[in-house]
Each structure stands twice: as C-alpha cells, then as structure tokens.
C-alpha cells in the first residue's frame, strides 16, 4: 500500500523542477537585457551594479592608486564620489558612516541627508525620509507630519 507522501513526491519534484526552470529563464532574460546597456554610458547605476555583478567584479573598489576612480561610473557602479582614507569610494551625502566627510558617523537613529545628520522622526525638513518637508507650520512627530492633529 502506498503512503500519502510517496504518492505526492513525484508531483512535488515536478513542481520544484518547473519553478527552478522559471527562475533560470528569468535570470537569463535579465542578463540579456543587461547586455543591451553594455556599451552605453547612460545606463542607470543599478544596471551597472547588476552588470558588474554578473561579470564577477569585486564589490569593494579600492581608490588607493587612483582617487578619480570614484567618479567613473563604469569602474565604480556602486556610487560614492569621495575617496575615503585612500581606500574606499563613499557617498558623503548619504552614507551615515561617512556623513559630510570621511569618518564622520551619524549617531544612533540619525540618517545622513545631504551631508548632515538628521533625525527623520522629528525634523520637519526631513520628516520620515530625506527632503520630505511638512507643509506649513506642521510639526514632525514619529516620522509623520502633523501627527495627532
């Protein structure tokens, strides 16, 4: 007599095979689309990131020998235009560990907005996220404008 699990095992294996082939097809399709931007200088940064990931580049780019490499989107698709400590390219306008300058870290709960550490839970100019202003004289409380009326 066949048990319940042995009857459905082939069905689940077939389902797993179909799902796996679907993922492989999607990845192949994405890789082909990324190839269309291969020679394009205006490719979005996220496409450059995925393209370089498919090529197997290092995630960390050293700017020790050439600080200008941080400005080159082809060589540095991850962003960050400032060479910090002659080692890594960092975005000093958004990186909370290097906010405004290399090595200047924002405190706990603060976010780096345009090179300044701000509290997005209470700052009416950056309420909830960077550059989300509360209209008029509304206060920012718990990352929401005019919370509680």
Tab-separated table of N, CA, C and O in Angstrom, residues 25-77:
chain	number	residue	atom	x	y	z
A	25	UNK	N	15.142	30.927	-16.391
A	25	UNK	CA	14.720	31.677	-17.576
A	25	UNK	C	14.692	33.170	-17.257
A	25	UNK	O	15.159	33.985	-18.056
A	26	UNK	N	14.174	33.548	-16.108
A	26	UNK	CA	14.124	34.966	-15.735
A	26	UNK	C	15.515	35.557	-15.576
A	26	UNK	O	15.769	36.677	-15.997
A	27	UNK	N	16.439	34.822	-14.970
A	27	UNK	CA	17.804	35.311	-14.801
A	27	UNK	C	18.483	35.459	-16.151
A	27	UNK	O	19.165	36.446	-16.416
A	28	UNK	N	18.276	34.505	-17.043
A	28	UNK	CA	18.856	34.576	-18.377
A	28	UNK	C	18.313	35.783	-19.133
A	28	UNK	O	19.049	36.516	-19.785
A	29	UNK	N	17.005	36.014	-19.032
A	29	UNK	CA	16.380	37.158	-19.688
A	29	UNK	C	16.951	38.466	-19.149
A	29	UNK	O	17.260	39.385	-19.909
A	30	UNK	N	17.117	38.558	-17.836
A	30	UNK	CA	17.675	39.772	-17.224
A	30	UNK	C	19.117	39.994	-17.672
A	30	UNK	O	19.525	41.118	-17.943
A	31	UNK	N	19.876	38.929	-17.770
A	31	UNK	CA	21.274	39.048	-18.206
A	31	UNK	C	21.345	39.544	-19.645
A	31	UNK	O	22.195	40.357	-19.995
A	32	UNK	N	20.434	39.075	-20.499
A	32	UNK	CA	20.408	39.535	-21.888
A	32	UNK	C	20.057	41.012	-21.958
A	32	UNK	O	20.633	41.759	-22.738
A	33	UNK	N	19.096	41.441	-21.146
A	33	UNK	CA	18.720	42.847	-21.150
A	33	UNK	C	19.854	43.716	-20.638
A	33	UNK	O	20.070	44.809	-21.131
A	34	UNK	N	20.589	43.243	-19.663
A	34	UNK	CA	21.731	43.996	-19.158
A	34	UNK	C	22.798	44.122	-20.231
A	34	UNK	O	23.500	45.118	-20.300
A	35	UNK	N	22.913	43.137	-21.072
A	35	UNK	CA	23.881	43.171	-22.156
A	35	UNK	C	23.588	44.273	-23.147
A	35	UNK	O	24.481	44.783	-23.810
A	36	UNK	N	22.316	44.707	-23.274
A	36	UNK	CA	21.961	45.782	-24.194
A	36	UNK	C	22.577	47.107	-23.773
A	36	UNK	O	22.754	47.991	-24.588
A	37	UNK	N	22.885	47.279	-22.495
A	37	UNK	CA	23.475	48.504	-21.989
A	37	UNK	C	24.995	48.416	-21.904
A	37	UNK	O	25.622	49.294	-21.384
A	38	UNK	N	25.567	47.367	-22.431
A	38	UNK	CA	26.991	47.111	-22.229
A	38	UNK	C	27.860	48.272	-22.679
A	38	UNK	O	28.804	48.640	-22.009
A	39	UNK	N	27.562	48.881	-23.799
A	39	UNK	CA	28.380	49.961	-24.300
A	39	UNK	C	27.761	51.328	-24.052
A	39	UNK	O	28.212	52.331	-24.579
A	40	UNK	N	26.727	51.389	-23.259
A	40	UNK	CA	26.015	52.631	-23.019
A	40	UNK	C	26.554	53.337	-21.778
A	40	UNK	O	26.666	52.752	-20.721
A	41	UNK	N	26.876	54.632	-21.921
A	41	UNK	CA	27.357	55.410	-20.781
A	41	UNK	C	26.219	55.906	-19.907
A	41	UNK	O	26.418	56.288	-18.767
A	42	UNK	N	24.998	55.947	-20.464
A	42	UNK	CA	23.877	56.480	-19.706
A	42	UNK	C	23.050	55.395	-19.038
A	42	UNK	O	21.916	55.625	-18.664
A	43	UNK	N	23.609	54.211	-18.875
A	43	UNK	CA	22.888	53.135	-18.192
A	43	UNK	C	22.694	53.520	-16.736
A	43	UNK	O	23.587	54.089	-16.112
A	44	UNK	N	21.510	53.252	-16.176
A	44	UNK	CA	21.275	53.563	-14.764
A	44	UNK	C	22.270	52.836	-13.862
A	44	UNK	O	22.770	51.773	-14.203
A	45	UNK	N	22.528	53.431	-12.695
A	45	UNK	CA	23.522	52.886	-11.774
A	45	UNK	C	23.191	51.462	-11.358
A	45	UNK	O	24.076	50.623	-11.265
A	46	UNK	N	21.901	51.170	-11.116
A	46	UNK	CA	21.560	49.815	-10.679
A	46	UNK	C	21.838	48.797	-11.770
A	46	UNK	O	22.221	47.670	-11.494
A	47	UNK	N	21.699	49.190	-13.044
A	47	UNK	CA	22.045	48.264	-14.122
A	47	UNK	C	23.549	48.040	-14.171
A	47	UNK	O	24.003	46.933	-14.438
A	48	UNK	N	24.321	49.114	-13.930
A	48	UNK	CA	25.772	48.948	-13.877
A	48	UNK	C	26.153	48.000	-12.754
A	48	UNK	O	27.056	47.184	-12.906
A	49	UNK	N	25.469	48.108	-11.624
A	49	UNK	CA	25.753	47.227	-10.498
A	49	UNK	C	25.492	45.773	-10.879
A	49	UNK	O	26.324	44.901	-10.668
A	50	UNK	N	24.310	45.501	-11.461
A	50	UNK	CA	23.979	44.124	-11.828
A	50	UNK	C	24.900	43.610	-12.927
A	50	UNK	O	25.313	42.460	-12.919
A	51	UNK	N	25.228	44.479	-13.880
A	51	UNK	CA	26.122	44.061	-14.953
A	51	UNK	C	27.486	43.678	-14.379
A	51	UNK	O	28.044	42.646	-14.719
A	52	UNK	N	28.016	44.495	-13.483
A	52	UNK	CA	29.317	44.185	-12.913
A	52	UNK	C	29.239	42.959	-11.996
A	52	UNK	O	30.192	42.198	-11.894
A	53	UNK	N	28.094	42.761	-11.345
A	53	UNK	CA	27.935	41.571	-10.505
A	53	UNK	C	27.948	40.315	-11.370
A	53	UNK	O	28.524	39.294	-10.992
A	54	UNK	N	27.312	40.391	-12.546
A	54	UNK	CA	27.330	39.245	-13.449
A	54	UNK	C	28.728	38.982	-13.983
A	54	UNK	O	29.104	37.854	-14.246
A	55	UNK	N	29.503	40.045	-14.141
A	55	UNK	CA	30.879	39.888	-14.619
A	55	UNK	C	31.804	39.372	-13.524
A	55	UNK	O	32.906	38.947	-13.796
A	56	UNK	N	31.381	39.490	-12.279
A	56	UNK	CA	32.193	38.974	-11.179
A	56	UNK	C	33.175	39.973	-10.616
A	56	UNK	O	34.180	39.604	-10.044
A	57	UNK	N	32.899	41.270	-10.745
A	57	UNK	CA	33.792	42.278	-10.172
A	57	UNK	C	33.711	42.263	-8.656
A	57	UNK	O	32.742	41.814	-8.074
A	58	UNK	N	34.736	42.830	-8.045
A	58	UNK	CA	34.739	42.937	-6.595
A	58	UNK	C	33.694	43.958	-6.169
A	58	UNK	O	33.482	44.964	-6.827
A	59	UNK	N	33.039	43.713	-5.047
A	59	UNK	CA	32.033	44.637	-4.516
A	59	UNK	C	32.711	45.867	-3.917
A	59	UNK	O	32.181	46.948	-3.921
A	60	UNK	N	33.913	45.718	-3.405
A	60	UNK	CA	34.640	46.823	-2.803
A	60	UNK	C	35.700	47.284	-3.791
A	60	UNK	O	36.518	46.501	-4.244
A	61	UNK	N	35.664	48.556	-4.118
A	61	UNK	CA	36.609	49.122	-5.078
A	61	UNK	C	37.609	49.990	-4.323
A	61	UNK	O	37.220	50.894	-3.590
A	62	UNK	N	38.877	49.720	-4.487
A	62	UNK	CA	39.906	50.489	-3.806
A	62	UNK	C	40.282	51.697	-4.650
A	62	UNK	O	40.457	51.598	-5.862
A	63	UNK	N	40.387	52.842	-4.009
A	63	UNK	CA	40.793	54.058	-4.708
A	63	UNK	C	42.183	54.496	-4.256
A	63	UNK	O	42.537	55.665	-4.374
A	64	UNK	N	42.966	53.554	-3.742
A	64	UNK	CA	44.293	53.878	-3.208
A	64	UNK	C	45.226	54.408	-4.285
A	64	UNK	O	45.953	55.374	-4.058
A	65	UNK	N	45.208	53.815	-5.459
A	65	UNK	CA	46.131	54.236	-6.507
A	65	UNK	C	45.582	55.366	-7.358
A	65	UNK	O	46.341	56.157	-7.898
A	66	UNK	N	44.247	55.457	-7.475
A	66	UNK	CA	43.627	56.479	-8.315
A	66	UNK	C	42.337	56.979	-7.672
A	66	UNK	O	41.288	56.361	-7.843
A	67	UNK	N	42.388	58.102	-6.924
A	67	UNK	CA	41.166	58.620	-6.294
A	67	UNK	C	40.086	59.000	-7.308
A	67	UNK	O	38.914	59.037	-6.993
A	68	UNK	N	40.453	59.257	-8.552
A	68	UNK	CA	39.495	59.606	-9.593
A	68	UNK	C	38.599	58.457	-10.007
A	68	UNK	O	37.593	58.663	-10.687
A	69	UNK	N	38.957	57.244	-9.609
A	69	UNK	CA	38.154	56.081	-9.970
A	69	UNK	C	36.755	56.167	-9.349
A	69	UNK	O	35.806	55.605	-9.874
A	70	UNK	N	36.617	56.904	-8.261
A	70	UNK	CA	35.315	57.046	-7.609
A	70	UNK	C	34.309	57.783	-8.489
A	70	UNK	O	33.107	57.582	-8.377
A	71	UNK	N	34.792	58.652	-9.369
A	71	UNK	CA	33.924	59.434	-10.237
A	71	UNK	C	33.530	58.687	-11.505
A	71	UNK	O	32.611	59.096	-12.206
A	72	UNK	N	34.207	57.598	-11.828
A	72	UNK	CA	33.955	56.839	-13.046
A	72	UNK	C	32.867	55.795	-12.800
A	72	UNK	O	33.090	54.812	-12.102
A	73	UNK	N	31.678	55.982	-13.393
A	73	UNK	CA	30.558	55.070	-13.157
A	73	UNK	C	30.805	53.688	-13.765
A	73	UNK	O	30.222	52.707	-13.321
A	74	UNK	N	31.623	53.611	-14.773
A	74	UNK	CA	31.910	52.302	-15.377
A	74	UNK	C	32.752	51.448	-14.428
A	74	UNK	O	32.509	50.270	-14.250
A	75	UNK	N	33.729	52.064	-13.792
A	75	UNK	CA	34.585	51.338	-12.858
A	75	UNK	C	33.967	51.232	-11.467
A	75	UNK	O	34.268	50.321	-10.722
A	76	UNK	N	33.113	52.194	-11.115
A	76	UNK	CA	32.520	52.250	-9.783
A	76	UNK	C	30.996	52.357	-9.889
A	76	UNK	O	30.428	53.413	-9.663
A	77	UNK	N	30.317	51.259	-10.237
A	77	UNK	CA	28.858	51.326	-10.395
A	77	UNK	C	28.102	51.415	-9.076
A	77	UNK	O	26.898	51.612	-9.077
